Tab-separated table of C-alpha atoms and ligand atoms in Angstrom:
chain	number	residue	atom	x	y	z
A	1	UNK	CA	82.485	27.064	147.543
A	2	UNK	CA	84.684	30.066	148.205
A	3	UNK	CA	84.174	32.307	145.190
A	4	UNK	CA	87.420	34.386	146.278
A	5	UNK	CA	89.546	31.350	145.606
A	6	UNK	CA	88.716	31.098	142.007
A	7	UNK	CA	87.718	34.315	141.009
A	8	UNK	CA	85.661	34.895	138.314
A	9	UNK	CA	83.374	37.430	140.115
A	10	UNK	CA	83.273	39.523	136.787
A	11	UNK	CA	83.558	38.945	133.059
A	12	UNK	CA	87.886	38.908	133.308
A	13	UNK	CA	87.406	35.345	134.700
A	14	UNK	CA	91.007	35.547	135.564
A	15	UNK	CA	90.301	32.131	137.821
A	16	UNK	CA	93.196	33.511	140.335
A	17	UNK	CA	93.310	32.648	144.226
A	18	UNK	CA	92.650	36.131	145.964
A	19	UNK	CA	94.284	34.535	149.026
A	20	UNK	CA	97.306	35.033	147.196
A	21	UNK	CA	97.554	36.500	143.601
A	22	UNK	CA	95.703	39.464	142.431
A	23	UNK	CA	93.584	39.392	139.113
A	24	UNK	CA	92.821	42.015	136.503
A	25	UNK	CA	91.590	44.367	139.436
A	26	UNK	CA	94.749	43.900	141.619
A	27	UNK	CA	92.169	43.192	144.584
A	28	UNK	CA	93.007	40.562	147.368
A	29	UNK	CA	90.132	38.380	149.157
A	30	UNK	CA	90.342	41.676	151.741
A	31	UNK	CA	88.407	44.554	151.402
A	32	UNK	CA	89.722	47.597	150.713
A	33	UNK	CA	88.103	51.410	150.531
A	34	UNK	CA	89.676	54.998	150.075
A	35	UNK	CA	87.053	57.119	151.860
A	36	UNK	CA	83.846	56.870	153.482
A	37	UNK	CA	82.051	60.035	153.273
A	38	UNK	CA	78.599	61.639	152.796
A	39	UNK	CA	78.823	63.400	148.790
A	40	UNK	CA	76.602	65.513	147.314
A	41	UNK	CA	77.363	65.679	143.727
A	42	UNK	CA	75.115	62.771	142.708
A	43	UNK	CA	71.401	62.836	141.270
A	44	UNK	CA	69.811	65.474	143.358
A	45	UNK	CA	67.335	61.928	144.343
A	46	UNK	CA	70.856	59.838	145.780
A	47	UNK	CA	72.375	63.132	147.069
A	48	UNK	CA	69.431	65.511	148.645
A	49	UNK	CA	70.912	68.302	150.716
A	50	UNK	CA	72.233	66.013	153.505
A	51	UNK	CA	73.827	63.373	151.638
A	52	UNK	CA	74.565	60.162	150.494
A	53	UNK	CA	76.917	58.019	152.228
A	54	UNK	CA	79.700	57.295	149.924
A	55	UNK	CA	82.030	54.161	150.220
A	56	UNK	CA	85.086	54.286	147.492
A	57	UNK	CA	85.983	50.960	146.944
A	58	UNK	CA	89.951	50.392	146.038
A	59	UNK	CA	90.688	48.904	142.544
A	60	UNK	CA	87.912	48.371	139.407
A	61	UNK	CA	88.017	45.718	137.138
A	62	UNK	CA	87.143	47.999	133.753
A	63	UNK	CA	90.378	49.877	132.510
A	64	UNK	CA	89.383	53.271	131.196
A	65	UNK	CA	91.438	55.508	129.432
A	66	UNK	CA	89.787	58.499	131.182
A	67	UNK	CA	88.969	57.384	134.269
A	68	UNK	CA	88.283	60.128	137.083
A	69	UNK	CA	89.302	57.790	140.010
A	70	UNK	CA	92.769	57.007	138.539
A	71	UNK	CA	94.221	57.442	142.493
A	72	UNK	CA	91.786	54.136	143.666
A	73	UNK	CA	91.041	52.540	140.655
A	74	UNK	CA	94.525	52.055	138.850
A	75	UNK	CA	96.992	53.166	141.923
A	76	UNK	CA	95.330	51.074	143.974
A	77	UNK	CA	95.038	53.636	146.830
A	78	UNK	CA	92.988	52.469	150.159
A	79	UNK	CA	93.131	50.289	153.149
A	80	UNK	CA	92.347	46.956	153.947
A	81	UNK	CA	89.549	46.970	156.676
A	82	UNK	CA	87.475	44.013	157.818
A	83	UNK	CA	84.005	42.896	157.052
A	84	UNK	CA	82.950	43.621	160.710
A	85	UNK	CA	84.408	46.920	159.896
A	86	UNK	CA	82.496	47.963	156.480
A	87	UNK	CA	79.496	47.270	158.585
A	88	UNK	CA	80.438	49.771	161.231
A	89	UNK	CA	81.200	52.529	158.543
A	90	UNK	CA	77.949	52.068	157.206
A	91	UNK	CA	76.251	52.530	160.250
A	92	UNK	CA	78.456	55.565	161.101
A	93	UNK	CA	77.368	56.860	157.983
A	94	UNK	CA	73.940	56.588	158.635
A	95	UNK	CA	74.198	58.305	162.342
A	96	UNK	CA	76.002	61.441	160.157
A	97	UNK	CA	72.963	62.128	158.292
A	98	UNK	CA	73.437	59.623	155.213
A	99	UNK	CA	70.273	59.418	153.144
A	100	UNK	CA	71.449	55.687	151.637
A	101	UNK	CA	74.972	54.031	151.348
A	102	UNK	CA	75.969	54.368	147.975
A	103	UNK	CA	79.072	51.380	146.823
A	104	UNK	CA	81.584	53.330	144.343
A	105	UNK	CA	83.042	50.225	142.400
A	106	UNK	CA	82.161	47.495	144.596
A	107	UNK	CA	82.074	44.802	142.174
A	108	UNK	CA	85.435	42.874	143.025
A	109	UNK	CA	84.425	42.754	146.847
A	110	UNK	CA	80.923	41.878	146.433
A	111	UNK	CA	80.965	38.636	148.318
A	112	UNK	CA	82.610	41.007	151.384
A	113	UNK	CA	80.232	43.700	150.750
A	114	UNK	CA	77.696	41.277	150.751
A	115	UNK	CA	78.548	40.215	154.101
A	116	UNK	CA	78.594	43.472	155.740
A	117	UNK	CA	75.164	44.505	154.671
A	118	UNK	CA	73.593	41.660	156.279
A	119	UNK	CA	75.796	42.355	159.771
A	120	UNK	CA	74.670	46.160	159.625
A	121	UNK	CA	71.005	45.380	158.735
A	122	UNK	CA	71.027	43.422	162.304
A	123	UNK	CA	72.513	46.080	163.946
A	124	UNK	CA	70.031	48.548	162.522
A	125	UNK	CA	70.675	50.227	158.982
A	126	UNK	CA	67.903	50.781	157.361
A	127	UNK	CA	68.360	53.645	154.651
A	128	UNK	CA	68.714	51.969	151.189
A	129	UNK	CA	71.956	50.608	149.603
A	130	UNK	CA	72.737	51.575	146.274
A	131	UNK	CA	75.109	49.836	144.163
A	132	UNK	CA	77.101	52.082	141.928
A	133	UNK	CA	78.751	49.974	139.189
A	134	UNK	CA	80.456	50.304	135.697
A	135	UNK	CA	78.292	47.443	134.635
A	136	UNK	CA	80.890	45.347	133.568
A	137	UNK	CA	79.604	42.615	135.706
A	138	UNK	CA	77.859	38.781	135.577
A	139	UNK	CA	74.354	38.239	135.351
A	140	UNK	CA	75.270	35.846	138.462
A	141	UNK	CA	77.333	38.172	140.572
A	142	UNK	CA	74.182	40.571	140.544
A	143	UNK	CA	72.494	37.931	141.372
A	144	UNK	CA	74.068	37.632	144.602
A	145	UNK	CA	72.690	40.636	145.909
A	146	UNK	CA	68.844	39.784	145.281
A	147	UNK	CA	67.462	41.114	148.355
A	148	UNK	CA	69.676	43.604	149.529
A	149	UNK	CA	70.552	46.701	146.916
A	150	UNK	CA	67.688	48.446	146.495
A	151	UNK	CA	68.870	51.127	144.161
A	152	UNK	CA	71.222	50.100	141.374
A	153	UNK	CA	73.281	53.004	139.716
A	154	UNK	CA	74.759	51.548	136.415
A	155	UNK	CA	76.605	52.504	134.014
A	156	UNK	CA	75.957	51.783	130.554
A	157	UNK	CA	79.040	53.557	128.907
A	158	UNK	CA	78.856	52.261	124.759
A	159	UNK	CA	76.652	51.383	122.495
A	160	UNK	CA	79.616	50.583	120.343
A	161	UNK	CA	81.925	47.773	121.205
A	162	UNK	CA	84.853	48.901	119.649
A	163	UNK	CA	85.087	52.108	121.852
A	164	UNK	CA	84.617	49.543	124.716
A	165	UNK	CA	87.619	48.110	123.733
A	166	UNK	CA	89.764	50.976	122.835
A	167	UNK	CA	89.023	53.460	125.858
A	168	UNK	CA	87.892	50.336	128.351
A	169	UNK	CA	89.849	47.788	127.777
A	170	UNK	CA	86.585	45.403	127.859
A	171	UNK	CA	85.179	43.345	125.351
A	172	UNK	CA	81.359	42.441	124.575
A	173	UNK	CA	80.349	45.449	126.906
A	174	UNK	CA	77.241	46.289	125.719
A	175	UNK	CA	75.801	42.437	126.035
A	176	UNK	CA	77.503	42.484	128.873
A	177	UNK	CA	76.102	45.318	130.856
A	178	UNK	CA	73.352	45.246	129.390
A	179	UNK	CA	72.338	41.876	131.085
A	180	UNK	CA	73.913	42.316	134.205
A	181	UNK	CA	70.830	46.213	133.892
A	182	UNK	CA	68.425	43.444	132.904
A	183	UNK	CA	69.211	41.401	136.180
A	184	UNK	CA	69.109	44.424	138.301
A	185	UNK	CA	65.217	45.510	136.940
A	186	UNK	CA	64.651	41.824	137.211
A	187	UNK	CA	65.429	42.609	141.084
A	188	UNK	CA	64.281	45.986	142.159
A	189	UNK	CA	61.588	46.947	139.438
A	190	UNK	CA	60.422	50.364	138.833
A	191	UNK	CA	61.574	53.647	140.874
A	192	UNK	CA	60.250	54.303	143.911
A	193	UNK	CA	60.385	57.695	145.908
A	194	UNK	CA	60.174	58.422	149.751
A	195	UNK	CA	58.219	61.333	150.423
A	196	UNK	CA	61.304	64.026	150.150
A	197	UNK	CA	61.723	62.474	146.754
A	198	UNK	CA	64.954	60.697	147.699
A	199	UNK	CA	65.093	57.228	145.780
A	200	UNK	CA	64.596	54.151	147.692
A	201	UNK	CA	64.199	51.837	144.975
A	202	UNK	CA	64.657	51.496	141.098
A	203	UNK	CA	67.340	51.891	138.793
A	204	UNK	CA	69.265	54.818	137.757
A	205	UNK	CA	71.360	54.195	134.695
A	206	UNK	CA	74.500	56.522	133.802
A	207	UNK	CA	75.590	57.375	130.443
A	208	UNK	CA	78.817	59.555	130.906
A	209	UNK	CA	79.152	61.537	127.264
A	210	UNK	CA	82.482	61.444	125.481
A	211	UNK	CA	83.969	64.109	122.726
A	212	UNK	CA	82.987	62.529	119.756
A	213	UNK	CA	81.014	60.269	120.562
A	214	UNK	CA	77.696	62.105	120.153
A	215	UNK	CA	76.277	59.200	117.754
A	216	UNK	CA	77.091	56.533	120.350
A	217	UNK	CA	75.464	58.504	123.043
A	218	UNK	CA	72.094	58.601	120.892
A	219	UNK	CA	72.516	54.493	120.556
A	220	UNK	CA	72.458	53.963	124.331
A	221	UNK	CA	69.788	56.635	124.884
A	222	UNK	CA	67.353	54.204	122.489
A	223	UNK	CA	68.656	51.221	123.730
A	224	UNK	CA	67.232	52.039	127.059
A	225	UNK	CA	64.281	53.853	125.808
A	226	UNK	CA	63.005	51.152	123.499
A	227	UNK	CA	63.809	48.608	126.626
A	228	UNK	CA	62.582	49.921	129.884
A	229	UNK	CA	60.617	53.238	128.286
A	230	UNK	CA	60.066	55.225	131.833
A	231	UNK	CA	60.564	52.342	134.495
A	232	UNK	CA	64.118	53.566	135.215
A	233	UNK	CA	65.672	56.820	135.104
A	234	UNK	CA	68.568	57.750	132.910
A	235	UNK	CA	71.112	60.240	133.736
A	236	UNK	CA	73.067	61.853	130.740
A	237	UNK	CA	76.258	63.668	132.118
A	238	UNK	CA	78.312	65.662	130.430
A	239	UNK	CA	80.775	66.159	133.168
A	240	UNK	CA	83.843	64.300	131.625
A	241	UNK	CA	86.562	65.749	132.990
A	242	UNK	CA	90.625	65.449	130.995
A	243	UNK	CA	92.585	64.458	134.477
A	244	UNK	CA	96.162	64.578	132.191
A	245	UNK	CA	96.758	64.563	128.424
A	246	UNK	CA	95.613	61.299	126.699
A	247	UNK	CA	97.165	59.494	123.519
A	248	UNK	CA	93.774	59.591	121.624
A	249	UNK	CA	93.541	63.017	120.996
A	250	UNK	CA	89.829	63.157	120.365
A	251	UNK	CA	89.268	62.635	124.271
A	252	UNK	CA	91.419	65.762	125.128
A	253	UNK	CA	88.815	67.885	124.994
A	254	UNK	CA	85.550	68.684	126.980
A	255	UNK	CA	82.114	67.693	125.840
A	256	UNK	CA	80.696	70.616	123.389
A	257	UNK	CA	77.449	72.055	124.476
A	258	UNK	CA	76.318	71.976	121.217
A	259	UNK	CA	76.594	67.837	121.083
A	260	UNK	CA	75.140	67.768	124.752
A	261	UNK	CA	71.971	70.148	123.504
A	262	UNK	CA	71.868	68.043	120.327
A	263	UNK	CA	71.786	64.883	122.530
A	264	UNK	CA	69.126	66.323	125.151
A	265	UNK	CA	66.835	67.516	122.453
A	266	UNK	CA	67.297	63.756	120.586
A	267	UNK	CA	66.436	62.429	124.233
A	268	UNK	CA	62.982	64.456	124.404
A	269	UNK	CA	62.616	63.543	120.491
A	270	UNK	CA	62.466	60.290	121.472
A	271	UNK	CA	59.277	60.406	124.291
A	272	UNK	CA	62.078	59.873	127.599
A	273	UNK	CA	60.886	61.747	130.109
A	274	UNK	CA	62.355	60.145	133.532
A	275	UNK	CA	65.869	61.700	133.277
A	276	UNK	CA	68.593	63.719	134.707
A	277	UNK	CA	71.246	66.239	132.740
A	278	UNK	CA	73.758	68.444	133.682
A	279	UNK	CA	73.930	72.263	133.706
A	280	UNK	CA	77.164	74.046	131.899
A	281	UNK	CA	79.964	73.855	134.004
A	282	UNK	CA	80.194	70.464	135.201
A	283	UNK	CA	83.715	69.130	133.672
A	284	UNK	CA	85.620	70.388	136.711
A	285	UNK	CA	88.563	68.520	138.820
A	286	UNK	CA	86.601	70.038	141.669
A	287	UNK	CA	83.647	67.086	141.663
A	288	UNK	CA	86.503	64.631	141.873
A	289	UNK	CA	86.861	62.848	145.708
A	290	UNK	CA	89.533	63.572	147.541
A	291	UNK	CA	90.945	59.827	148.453
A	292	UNK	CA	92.243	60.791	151.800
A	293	UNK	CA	90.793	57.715	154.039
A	294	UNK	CA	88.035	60.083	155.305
A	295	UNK	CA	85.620	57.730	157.614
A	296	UNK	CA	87.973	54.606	157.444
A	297	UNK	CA	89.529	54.255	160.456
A	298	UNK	CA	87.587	54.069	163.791
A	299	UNK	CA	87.609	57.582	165.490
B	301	SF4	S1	86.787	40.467	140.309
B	301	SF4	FE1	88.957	40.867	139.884
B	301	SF4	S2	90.002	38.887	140.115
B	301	SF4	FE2	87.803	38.476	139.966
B	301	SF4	S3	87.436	38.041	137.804
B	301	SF4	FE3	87.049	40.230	138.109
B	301	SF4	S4	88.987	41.271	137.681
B	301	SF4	FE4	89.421	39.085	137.959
């Protein structure tokens, strides 16, 4: 059965035809990306000093307040390009350098992306995929890709439901994401390292700090101790960045270093020793992509 004619990839279950009505993530049954580009602003492990090869998918089926990718995931920004052609820009990445292929927000083309991995794995990539996700997903949509992400990069953004809803627009996210994380270790088990300590396989989950939410930050941090203790990594960021003035004035301001120490120090407190955090400085417009169509089209 074509998935893409009754979507319900992820938990919106809008049951729409993508082959001609677009669902909570405005996506069509087409693929559609913003930029293709080798980064180097992720875990020093995804980025290393020559890159990771970054695919910005158009679209995202969460809805949050703050988002840093407003321009693809609310404007819809991007271009449609064809499976055959995701393929080719992952193996163009991988002749620049690329260290893996990391998917920004690739959950509403999965069954595409899907696709494209297996064509480029015959015609010879070979650096691992990574799978970079908001964790608003289905246990069965990850299960899809069984056998061919090899590092998953979630997010798991509240402990709290109620912020899920207010700054998200999702409900049950913490069940939620956390099975779809479950699923994922279920899949690729505990970190791996190549020799240049660049991640080939594991999980890497992302816990983005808000203002205020210091308490909820300590929640998640627990959660994923008292699950997993040090079989996946955890990286606490305090980079949240206002894009424009907000209505909920408590996220119009940056993370205070004093709630980020607090928060470290609570993470050591607690025995986690397989993490990443963030130097001072990091809430900057300047780590945000420029969606230009970089490594799109076909030179
Ligand atoms: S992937 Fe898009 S269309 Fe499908 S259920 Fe999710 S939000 Fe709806």
């Amino acid at each position: 059965m074509n998935i893409l004619k009754k979507c319900n990839l992820c938990p919106r279950n809008c049951s729409v035809n993508r082959y001609n009505t677009l669902g909570y993530c405005q996506q069509s049954n087409k693929i559609r990306i913003a930029k293709a580009a080798l980064t180097y602003f992720e875990e020093p492990c995804i980025s290393s000093s020559k890159g990771s090869g970054t695919i910005f998918f158009s679209g995202c089926n969460l809805g949050c307040v703050f988002c840093q990718n407003k321009d693809i995931s609310k404007k819809n920004y991007g271009k449609y390009i064809s499976i055959k052609r995701l393929a080719e820009i992952m193996l163009e990445l991988q002749s620049k350098g690329a260290i893996n292929i990391n998917l920004v927000t690739p959950t509403p083309h999965v069954i595409n992306i899907a696709k494209a991995i297996k064509l480029a794995k015959k015609e010879g990539l070979v650096i691992p995929i990574i799978y970079n996700t908001s964790s608003y997903e289905n246990v069965e949509t990850i299960k899809l890709l069984d056998g061919l992400i090899d590092v998953y990069l979630p997010d798991l953004k509240y402990y709290d439901d109620k912020y899920a809803k207010k700054y998200s627009n999702a409900k049950n996210y913490f069940q939620v994401a956390t099975n779809a994380i479950l699923e994922m270790y279920r899949q690729v088990g505990n970190p791996i390292f190549d020799k240049d300590d660049n991640i080939v396989k594991g999980i890497i989950v992302r816990h983005l700090m808000l203002p205020t939410l210091k308490e909820d930050t300590k929640k998640v941090l627990y959660y994923l101790y008292n699950t997993y203790h040090d079989n996946i990594y955890i990286s606490i960021m305090n980079q949240y960045t206002i894009i424009e003035p907000l209505k909920y004035e408590e996220l119009n301001h940056k993370v205070k270093d004093k709630d980020y120490d607090e928060v470290i120090d609570y993470a050591i407190s607690l025995g986690i020793k397989n993490a990443y955090c963030q130097l001072d400085n990091t809430s900057s417009k300047d780590f945000i992509p420029n969606f230009d169509l970089e490594g799109v089209v076909k030179n």
